[in-house]
mmCIF file of C-alpha atoms in Angstrom:
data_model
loop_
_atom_site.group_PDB
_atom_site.id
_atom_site.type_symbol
_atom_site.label_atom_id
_atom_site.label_comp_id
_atom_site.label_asym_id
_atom_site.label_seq_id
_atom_site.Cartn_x
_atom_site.Cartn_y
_atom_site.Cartn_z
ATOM 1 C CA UNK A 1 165.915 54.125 92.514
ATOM 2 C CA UNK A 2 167.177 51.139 94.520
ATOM 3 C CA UNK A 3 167.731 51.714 98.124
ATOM 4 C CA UNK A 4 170.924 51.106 98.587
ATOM 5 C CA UNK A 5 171.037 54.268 96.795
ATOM 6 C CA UNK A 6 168.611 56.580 98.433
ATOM 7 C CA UNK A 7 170.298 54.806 101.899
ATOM 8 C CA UNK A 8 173.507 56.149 100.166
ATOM 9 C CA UNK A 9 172.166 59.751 99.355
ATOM 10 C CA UNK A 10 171.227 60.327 103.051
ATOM 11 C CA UNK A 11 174.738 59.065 104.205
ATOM 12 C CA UNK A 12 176.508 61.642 102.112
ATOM 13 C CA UNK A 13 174.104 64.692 103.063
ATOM 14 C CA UNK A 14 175.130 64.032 106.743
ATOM 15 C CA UNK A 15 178.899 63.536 106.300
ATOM 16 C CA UNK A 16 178.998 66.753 104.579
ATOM 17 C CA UNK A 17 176.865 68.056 107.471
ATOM 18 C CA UNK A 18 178.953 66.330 110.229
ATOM 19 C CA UNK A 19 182.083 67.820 108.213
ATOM 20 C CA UNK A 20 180.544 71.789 107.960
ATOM 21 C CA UNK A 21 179.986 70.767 111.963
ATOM 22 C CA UNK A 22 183.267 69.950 112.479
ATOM 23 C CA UNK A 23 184.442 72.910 110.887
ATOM 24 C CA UNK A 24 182.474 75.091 113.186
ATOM 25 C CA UNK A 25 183.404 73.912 115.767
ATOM 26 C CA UNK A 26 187.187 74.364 115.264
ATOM 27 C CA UNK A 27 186.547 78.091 114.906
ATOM 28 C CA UNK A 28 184.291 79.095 117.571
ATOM 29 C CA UNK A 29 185.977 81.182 120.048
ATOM 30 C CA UNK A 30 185.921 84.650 122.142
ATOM 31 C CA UNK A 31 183.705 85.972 119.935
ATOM 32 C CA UNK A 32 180.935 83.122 120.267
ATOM 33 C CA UNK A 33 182.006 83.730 124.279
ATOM 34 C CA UNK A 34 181.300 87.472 124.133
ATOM 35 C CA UNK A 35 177.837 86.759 122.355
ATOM 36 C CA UNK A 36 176.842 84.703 125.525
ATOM 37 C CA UNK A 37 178.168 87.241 127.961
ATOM 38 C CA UNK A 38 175.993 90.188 125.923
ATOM 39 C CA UNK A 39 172.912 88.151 126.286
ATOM 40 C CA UNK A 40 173.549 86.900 129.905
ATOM 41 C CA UNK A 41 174.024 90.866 130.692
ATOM 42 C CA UNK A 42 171.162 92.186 128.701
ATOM 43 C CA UNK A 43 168.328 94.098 130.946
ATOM 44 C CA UNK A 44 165.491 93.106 128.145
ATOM 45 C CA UNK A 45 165.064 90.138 126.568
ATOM 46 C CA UNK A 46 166.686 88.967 122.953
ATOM 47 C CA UNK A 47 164.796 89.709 119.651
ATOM 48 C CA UNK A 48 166.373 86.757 117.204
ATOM 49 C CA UNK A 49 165.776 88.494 113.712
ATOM 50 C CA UNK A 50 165.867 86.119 110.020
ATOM 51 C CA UNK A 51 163.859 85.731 106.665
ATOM 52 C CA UNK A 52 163.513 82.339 104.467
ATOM 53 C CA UNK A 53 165.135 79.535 106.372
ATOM 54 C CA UNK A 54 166.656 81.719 108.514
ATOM 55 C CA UNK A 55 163.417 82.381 110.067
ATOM 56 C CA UNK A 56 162.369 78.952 110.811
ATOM 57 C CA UNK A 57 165.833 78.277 112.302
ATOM 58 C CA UNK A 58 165.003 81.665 114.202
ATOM 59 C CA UNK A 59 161.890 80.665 115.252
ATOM 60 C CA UNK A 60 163.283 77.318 116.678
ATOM 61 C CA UNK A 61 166.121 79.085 118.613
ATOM 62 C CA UNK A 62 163.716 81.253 120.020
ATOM 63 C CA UNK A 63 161.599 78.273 121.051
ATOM 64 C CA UNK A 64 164.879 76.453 122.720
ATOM 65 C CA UNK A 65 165.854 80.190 124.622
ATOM 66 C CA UNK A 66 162.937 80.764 125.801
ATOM 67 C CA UNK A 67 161.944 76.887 127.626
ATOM 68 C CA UNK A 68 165.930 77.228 128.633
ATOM 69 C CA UNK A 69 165.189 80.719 130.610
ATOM 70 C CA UNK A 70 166.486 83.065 127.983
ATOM 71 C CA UNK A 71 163.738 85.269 127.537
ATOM 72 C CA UNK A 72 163.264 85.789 123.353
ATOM 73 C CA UNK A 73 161.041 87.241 120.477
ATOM 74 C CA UNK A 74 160.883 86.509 117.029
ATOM 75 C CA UNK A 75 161.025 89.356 114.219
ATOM 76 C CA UNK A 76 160.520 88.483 111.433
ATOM 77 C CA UNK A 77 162.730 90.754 108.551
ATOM 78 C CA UNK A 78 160.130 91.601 105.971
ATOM 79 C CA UNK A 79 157.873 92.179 108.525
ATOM 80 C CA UNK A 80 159.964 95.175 110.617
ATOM 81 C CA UNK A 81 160.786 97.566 108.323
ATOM 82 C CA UNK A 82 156.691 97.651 108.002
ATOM 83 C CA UNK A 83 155.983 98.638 111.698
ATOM 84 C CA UNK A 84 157.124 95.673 113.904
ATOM 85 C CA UNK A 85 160.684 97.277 114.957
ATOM 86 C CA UNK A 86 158.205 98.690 118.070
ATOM 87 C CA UNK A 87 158.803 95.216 119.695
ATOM 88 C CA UNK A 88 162.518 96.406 120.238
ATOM 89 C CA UNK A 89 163.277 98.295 123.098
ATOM 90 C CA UNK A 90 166.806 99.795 124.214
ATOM 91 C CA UNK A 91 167.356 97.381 126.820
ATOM 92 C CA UNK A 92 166.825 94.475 124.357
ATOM 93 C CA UNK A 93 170.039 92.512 122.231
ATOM 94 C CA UNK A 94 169.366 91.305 118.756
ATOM 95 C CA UNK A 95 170.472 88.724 117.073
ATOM 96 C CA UNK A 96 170.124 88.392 113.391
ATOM 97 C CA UNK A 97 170.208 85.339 111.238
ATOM 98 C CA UNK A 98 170.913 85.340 107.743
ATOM 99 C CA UNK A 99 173.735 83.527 105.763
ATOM 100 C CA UNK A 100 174.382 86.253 103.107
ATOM 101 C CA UNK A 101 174.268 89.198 105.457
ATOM 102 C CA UNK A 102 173.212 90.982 102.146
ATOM 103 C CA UNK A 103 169.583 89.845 101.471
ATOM 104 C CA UNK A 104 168.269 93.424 100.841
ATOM 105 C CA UNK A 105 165.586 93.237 104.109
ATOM 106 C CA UNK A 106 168.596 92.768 105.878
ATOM 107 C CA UNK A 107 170.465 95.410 104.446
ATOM 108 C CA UNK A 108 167.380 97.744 104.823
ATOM 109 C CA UNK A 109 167.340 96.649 108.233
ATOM 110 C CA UNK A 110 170.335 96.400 110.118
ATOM 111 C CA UNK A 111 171.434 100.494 110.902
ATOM 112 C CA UNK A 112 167.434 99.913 112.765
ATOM 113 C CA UNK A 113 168.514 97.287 114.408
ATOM 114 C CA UNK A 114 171.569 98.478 115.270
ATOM 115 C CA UNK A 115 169.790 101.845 116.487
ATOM 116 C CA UNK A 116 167.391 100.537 118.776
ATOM 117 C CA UNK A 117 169.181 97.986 120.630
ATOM 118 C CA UNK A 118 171.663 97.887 123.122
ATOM 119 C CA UNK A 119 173.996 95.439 121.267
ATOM 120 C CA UNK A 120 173.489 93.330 118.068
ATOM 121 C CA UNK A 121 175.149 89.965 116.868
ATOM 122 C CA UNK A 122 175.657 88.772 113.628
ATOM 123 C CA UNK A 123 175.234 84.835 112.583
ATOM 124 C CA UNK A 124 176.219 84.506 109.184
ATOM 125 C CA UNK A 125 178.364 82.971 106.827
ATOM 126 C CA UNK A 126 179.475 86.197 105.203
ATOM 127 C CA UNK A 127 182.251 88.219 107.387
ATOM 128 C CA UNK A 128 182.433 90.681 104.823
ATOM 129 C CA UNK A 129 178.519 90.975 104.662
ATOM 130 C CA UNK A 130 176.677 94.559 105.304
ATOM 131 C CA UNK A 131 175.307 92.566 108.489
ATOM 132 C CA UNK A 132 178.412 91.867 109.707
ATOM 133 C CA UNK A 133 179.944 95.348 109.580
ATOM 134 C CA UNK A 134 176.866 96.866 111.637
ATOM 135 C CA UNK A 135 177.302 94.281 114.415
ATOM 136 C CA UNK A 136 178.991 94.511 117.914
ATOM 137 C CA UNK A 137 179.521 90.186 117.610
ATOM 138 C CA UNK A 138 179.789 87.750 114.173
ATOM 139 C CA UNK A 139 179.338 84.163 114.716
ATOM 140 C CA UNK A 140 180.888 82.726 111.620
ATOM 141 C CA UNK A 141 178.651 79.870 109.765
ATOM 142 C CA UNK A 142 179.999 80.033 107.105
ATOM 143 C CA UNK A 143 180.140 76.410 105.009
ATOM 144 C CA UNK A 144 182.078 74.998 101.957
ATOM 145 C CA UNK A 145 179.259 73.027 100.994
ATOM 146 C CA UNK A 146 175.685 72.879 101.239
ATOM 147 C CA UNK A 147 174.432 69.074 101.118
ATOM 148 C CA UNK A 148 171.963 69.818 98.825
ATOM 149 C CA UNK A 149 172.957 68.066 95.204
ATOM 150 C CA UNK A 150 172.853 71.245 93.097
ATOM 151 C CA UNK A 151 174.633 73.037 96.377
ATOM 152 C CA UNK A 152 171.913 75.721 96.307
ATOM 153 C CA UNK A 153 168.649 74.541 98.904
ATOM 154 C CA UNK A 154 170.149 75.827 102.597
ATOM 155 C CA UNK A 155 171.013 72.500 104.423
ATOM 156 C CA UNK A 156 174.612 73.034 106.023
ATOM 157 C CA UNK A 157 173.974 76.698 106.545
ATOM 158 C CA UNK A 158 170.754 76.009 108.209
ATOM 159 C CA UNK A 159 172.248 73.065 110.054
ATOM 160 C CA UNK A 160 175.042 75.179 111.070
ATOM 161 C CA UNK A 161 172.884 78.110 112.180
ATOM 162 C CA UNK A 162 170.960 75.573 114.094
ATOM 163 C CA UNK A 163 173.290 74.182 115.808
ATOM 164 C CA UNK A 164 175.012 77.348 116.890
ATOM 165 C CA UNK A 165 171.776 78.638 118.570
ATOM 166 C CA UNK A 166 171.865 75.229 120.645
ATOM 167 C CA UNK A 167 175.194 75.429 121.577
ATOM 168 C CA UNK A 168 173.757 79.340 122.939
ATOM 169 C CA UNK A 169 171.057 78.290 124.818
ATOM 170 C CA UNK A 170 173.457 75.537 126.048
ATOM 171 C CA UNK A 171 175.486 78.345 127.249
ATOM 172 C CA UNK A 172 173.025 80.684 128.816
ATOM 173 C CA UNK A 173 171.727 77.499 131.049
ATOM 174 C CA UNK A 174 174.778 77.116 131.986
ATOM 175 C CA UNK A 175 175.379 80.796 133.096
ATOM 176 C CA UNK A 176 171.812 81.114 134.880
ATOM 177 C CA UNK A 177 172.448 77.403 136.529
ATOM 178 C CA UNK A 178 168.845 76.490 134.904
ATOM 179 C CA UNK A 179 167.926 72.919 136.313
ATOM 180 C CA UNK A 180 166.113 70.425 135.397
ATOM 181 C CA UNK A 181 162.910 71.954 138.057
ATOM 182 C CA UNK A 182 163.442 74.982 135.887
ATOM 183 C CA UNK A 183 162.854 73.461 132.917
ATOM 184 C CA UNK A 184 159.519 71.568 134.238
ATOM 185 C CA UNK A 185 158.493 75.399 135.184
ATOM 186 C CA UNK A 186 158.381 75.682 131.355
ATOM 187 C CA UNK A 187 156.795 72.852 130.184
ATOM 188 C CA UNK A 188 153.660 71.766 133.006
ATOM 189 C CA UNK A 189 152.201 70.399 129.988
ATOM 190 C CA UNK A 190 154.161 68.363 128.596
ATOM 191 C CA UNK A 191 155.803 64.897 129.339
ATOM 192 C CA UNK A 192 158.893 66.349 130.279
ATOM 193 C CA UNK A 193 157.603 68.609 132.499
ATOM 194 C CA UNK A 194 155.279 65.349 133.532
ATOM 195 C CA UNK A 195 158.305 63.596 134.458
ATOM 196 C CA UNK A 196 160.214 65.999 136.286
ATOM 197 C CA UNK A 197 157.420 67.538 138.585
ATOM 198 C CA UNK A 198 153.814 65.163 138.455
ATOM 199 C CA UNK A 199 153.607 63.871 142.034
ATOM 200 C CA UNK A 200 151.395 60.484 142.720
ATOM 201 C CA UNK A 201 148.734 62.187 144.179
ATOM 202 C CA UNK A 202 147.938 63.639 140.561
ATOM 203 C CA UNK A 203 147.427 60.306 139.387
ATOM 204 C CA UNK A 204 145.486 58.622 141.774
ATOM 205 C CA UNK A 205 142.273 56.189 141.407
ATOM 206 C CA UNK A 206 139.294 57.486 142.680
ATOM 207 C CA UNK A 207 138.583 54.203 143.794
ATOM 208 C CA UNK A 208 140.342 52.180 147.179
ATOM 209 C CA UNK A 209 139.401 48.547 147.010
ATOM 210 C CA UNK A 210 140.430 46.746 150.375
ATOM 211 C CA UNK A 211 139.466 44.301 153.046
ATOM 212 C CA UNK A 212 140.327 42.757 156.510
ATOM 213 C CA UNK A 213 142.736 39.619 156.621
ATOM 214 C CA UNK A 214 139.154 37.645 158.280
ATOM 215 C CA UNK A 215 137.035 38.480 155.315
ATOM 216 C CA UNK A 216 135.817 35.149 153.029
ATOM 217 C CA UNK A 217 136.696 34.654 149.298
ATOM 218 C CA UNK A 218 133.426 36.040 148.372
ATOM 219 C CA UNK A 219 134.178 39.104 150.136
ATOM 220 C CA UNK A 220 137.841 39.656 147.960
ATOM 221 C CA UNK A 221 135.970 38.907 144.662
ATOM 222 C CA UNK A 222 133.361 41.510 145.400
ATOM 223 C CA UNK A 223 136.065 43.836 146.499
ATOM 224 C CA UNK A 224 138.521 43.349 143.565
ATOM 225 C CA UNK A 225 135.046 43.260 141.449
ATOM 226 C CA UNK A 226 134.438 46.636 142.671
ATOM 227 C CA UNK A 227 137.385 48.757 141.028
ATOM 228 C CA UNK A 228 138.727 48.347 137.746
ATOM 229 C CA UNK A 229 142.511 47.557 138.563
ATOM 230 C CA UNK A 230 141.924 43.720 139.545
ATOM 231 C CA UNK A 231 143.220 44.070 142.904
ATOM 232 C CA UNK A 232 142.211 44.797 146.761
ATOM 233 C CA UNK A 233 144.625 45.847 149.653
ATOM 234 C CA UNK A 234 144.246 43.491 152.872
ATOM 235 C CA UNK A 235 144.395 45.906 155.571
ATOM 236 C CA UNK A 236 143.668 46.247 159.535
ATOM 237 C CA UNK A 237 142.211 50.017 159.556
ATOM 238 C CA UNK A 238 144.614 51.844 157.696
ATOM 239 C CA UNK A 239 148.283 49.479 157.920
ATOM 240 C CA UNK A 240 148.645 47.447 154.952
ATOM 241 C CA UNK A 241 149.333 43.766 155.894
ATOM 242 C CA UNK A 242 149.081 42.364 152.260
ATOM 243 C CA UNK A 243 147.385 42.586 148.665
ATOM 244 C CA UNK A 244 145.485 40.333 146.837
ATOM 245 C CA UNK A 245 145.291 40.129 142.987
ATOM 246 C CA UNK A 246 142.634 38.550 140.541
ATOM 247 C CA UNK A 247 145.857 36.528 139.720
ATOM 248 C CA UNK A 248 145.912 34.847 143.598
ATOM 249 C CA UNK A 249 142.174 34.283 143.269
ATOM 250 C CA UNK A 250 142.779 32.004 140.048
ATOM 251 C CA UNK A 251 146.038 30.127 141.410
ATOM 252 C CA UNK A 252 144.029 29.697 144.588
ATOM 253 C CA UNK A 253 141.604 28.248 142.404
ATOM 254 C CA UNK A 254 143.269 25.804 140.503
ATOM 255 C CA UNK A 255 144.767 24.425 143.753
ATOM 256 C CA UNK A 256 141.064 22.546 143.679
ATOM 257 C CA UNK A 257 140.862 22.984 147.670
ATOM 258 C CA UNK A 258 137.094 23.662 149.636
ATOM 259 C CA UNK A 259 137.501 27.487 149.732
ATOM 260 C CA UNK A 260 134.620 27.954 151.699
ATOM 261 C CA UNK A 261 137.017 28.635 154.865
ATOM 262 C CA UNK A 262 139.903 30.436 152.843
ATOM 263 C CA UNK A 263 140.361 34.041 154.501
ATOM 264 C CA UNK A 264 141.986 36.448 152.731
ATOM 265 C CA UNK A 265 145.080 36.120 154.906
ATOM 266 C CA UNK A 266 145.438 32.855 153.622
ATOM 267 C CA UNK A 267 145.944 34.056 149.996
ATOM 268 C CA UNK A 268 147.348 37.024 149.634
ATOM 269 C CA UNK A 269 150.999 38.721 149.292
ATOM 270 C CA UNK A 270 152.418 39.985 152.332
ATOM 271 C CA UNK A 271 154.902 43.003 152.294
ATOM 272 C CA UNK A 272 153.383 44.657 149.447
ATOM 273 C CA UNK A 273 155.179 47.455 147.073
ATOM 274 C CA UNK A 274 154.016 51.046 147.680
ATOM 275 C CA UNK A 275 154.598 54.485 147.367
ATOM 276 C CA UNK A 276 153.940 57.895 149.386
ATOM 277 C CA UNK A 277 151.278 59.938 147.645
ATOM 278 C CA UNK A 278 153.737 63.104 147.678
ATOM 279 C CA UNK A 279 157.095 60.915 145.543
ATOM 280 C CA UNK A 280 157.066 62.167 141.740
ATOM 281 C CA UNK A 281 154.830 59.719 139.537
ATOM 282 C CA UNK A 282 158.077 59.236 137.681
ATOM 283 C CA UNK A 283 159.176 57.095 141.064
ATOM 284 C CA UNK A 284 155.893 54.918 140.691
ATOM 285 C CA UNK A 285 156.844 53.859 137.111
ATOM 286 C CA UNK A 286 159.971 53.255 137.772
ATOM 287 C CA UNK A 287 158.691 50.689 140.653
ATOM 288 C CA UNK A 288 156.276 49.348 138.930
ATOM 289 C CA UNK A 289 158.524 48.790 135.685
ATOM 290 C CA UNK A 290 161.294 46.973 137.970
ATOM 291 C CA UNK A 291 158.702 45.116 139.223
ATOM 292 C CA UNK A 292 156.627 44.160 136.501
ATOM 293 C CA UNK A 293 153.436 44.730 138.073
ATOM 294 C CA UNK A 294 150.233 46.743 136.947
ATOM 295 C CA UNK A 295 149.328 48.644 139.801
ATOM 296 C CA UNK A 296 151.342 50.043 143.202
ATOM 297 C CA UNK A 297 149.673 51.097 146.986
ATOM 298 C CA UNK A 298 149.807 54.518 147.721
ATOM 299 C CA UNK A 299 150.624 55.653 151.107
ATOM 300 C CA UNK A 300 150.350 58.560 153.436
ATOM 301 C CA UNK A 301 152.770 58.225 156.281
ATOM 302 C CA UNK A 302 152.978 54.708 155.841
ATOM 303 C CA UNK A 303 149.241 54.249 156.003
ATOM 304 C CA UNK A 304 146.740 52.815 152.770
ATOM 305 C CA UNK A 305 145.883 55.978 150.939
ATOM 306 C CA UNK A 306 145.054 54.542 147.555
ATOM 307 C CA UNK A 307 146.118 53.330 144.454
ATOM 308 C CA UNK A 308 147.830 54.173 141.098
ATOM 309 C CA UNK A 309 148.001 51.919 137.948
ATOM 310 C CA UNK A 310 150.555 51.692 135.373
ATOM 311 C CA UNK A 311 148.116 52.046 132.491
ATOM 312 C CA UNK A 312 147.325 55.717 133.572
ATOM 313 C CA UNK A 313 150.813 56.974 134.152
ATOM 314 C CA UNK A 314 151.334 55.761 130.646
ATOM 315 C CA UNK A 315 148.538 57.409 128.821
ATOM 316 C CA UNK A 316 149.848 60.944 130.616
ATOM 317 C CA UNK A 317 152.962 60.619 128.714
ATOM 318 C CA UNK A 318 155.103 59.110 132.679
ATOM 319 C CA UNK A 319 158.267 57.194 132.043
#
């Protein structure tokens, strides 16, 4: 097959995707409202019930809910009617997933369901379904056409379905006013939750290179010599006056001048960047980036503290 074709292909399958989209969106209303405000209210958490795609698209709303401060379970159809409907409590809403509404574990399930929860919502493309006559809600995802060729393989539906539990969780952060600190509460291991909480002083060297403004050339190579980041702080105690890089050693260098009375005030950078060990790492990249240098100064209350290089943020995921 040629690629224009196969580049073809994938164009169709998302126009008819963007089109089933389209169409869902036209039709959402109070009810899609009223879901939100049952799970907003609920005193337990939500138990998101599917089986065959359905369940993977479960799984993933569940996932998105529960990082977005919606606390939610999986259940898993097949698996309830054979002892897992204990993980429902009275307090608890369900929401069950299937595009039918007939599959018969969902029509074996759903006067449970019903039974054991305070409310239940149906997401399915069948109104008419056996699901959507034992539910308090329907969300409607219903499509016209599935993408697939032979319009049998879920891909609108599951697109649809989805979507629809994004535009849910979307919701419920907006109802709980979950913030972006909220979300790094979720996700301390991650890069997002990196970038939204990781202060400096996480990523600091364990080593401080640094010398006086009087010491010699031989001094500043030893010193820059002696950490790994090709650069030593020019200090007087603890108040940064400059910095000097491997960089300023070799223009100094090149210059061809007798360096055996160059101080180290005489070649470094005065007015160095830095950063206060407590700012979020995020900050430091974001310096270091603009400036398009490999390593800042950390401070603490304006005096030399330590440093932190670009090449570490980077390997913990910082940007």
């Amino acid at each position: 097959m040629e690629r224009a074709n196969i580049v073809s292909i994938a164009k169709t399958t998302l126009e008819i995707e963007i089109s089933e989209l389209e169409k869902l969106k036209s039709r959402l209303d109070d009810q899609f409202a009223e879901a939100v405000e049952i799970i907003h209210a609920a005193k337990g958490k939500l138990i998101v019930v599917g089986i065959g795609k359905s369940a993977h698209v479960g799984n993933k709303i569940v996932a998105t809910l529960n990082s977005t401060g919606t606390p939610s379970q999986f259940l898993h159809a097949s698996e309830a009617i054979h002892g897992d409907l204990g993980v429902i409590q009275k307090q608890d809403v369900v929401l069950c997933i299937s595009n039918s509404g007939n599959s018969p574990e969902i029509v074996n399930l759903v006067s449970y369901l019903k039974e054991y929860s305070s409310a239940m919502i149906a997401m399915t493309g069948n109104r008419n379904s056996k699901l959507a006559e034992f539910s308090d809600v329907v969300l409607d995802t219903h499509v016209d056409m599935e993408a697939c060729p032979n319009k049998l393989a879920p891909t609108s539906s599951t697109t649809l379905q989805m979507a629809l539990g994004d535009a849910l969780a979307v919701s419920l952060m907006e109802m709980n006013d979950f913030k972006a600190n909220d979300f790094a509460k979720f996700h301390p291991g991650g890069s997002l939750g990196k970038n939204l909480i990781s202060k400096v002083d996480d990523f600091l060297s364990s080593q401080k290179p640094q010398v006086t403004e009087q010491e010699t050339v031989k001094d500043v190579i030893i010193s820059i010599s002696s950490s790994r980041h090709g650069i030593t702080v020019v200090t007087d105690e603890d108040r940064i006056i400059g910095v000097i890089t491997d960089g300023d050693l070799r223009r100094m260098l090149m210059k061809g001048d007798d360096i055996s009375k160059v101080l180290a005030k005489d070649i470094m950078s005065a007015h160095p960047k830095t950063i206060e060990r407590n700012a979020l790492a995020k900050e430091a990249m974001k310096i270091l980036k603009d400036n398009n240098i490999g390593q800042l100064i950390v401070t603490e209350n304006g005096k030399y503290f330590g440093i932190i290089d670009l090449h570490k943020l980077l390997d913990e995921g910082i940007n």
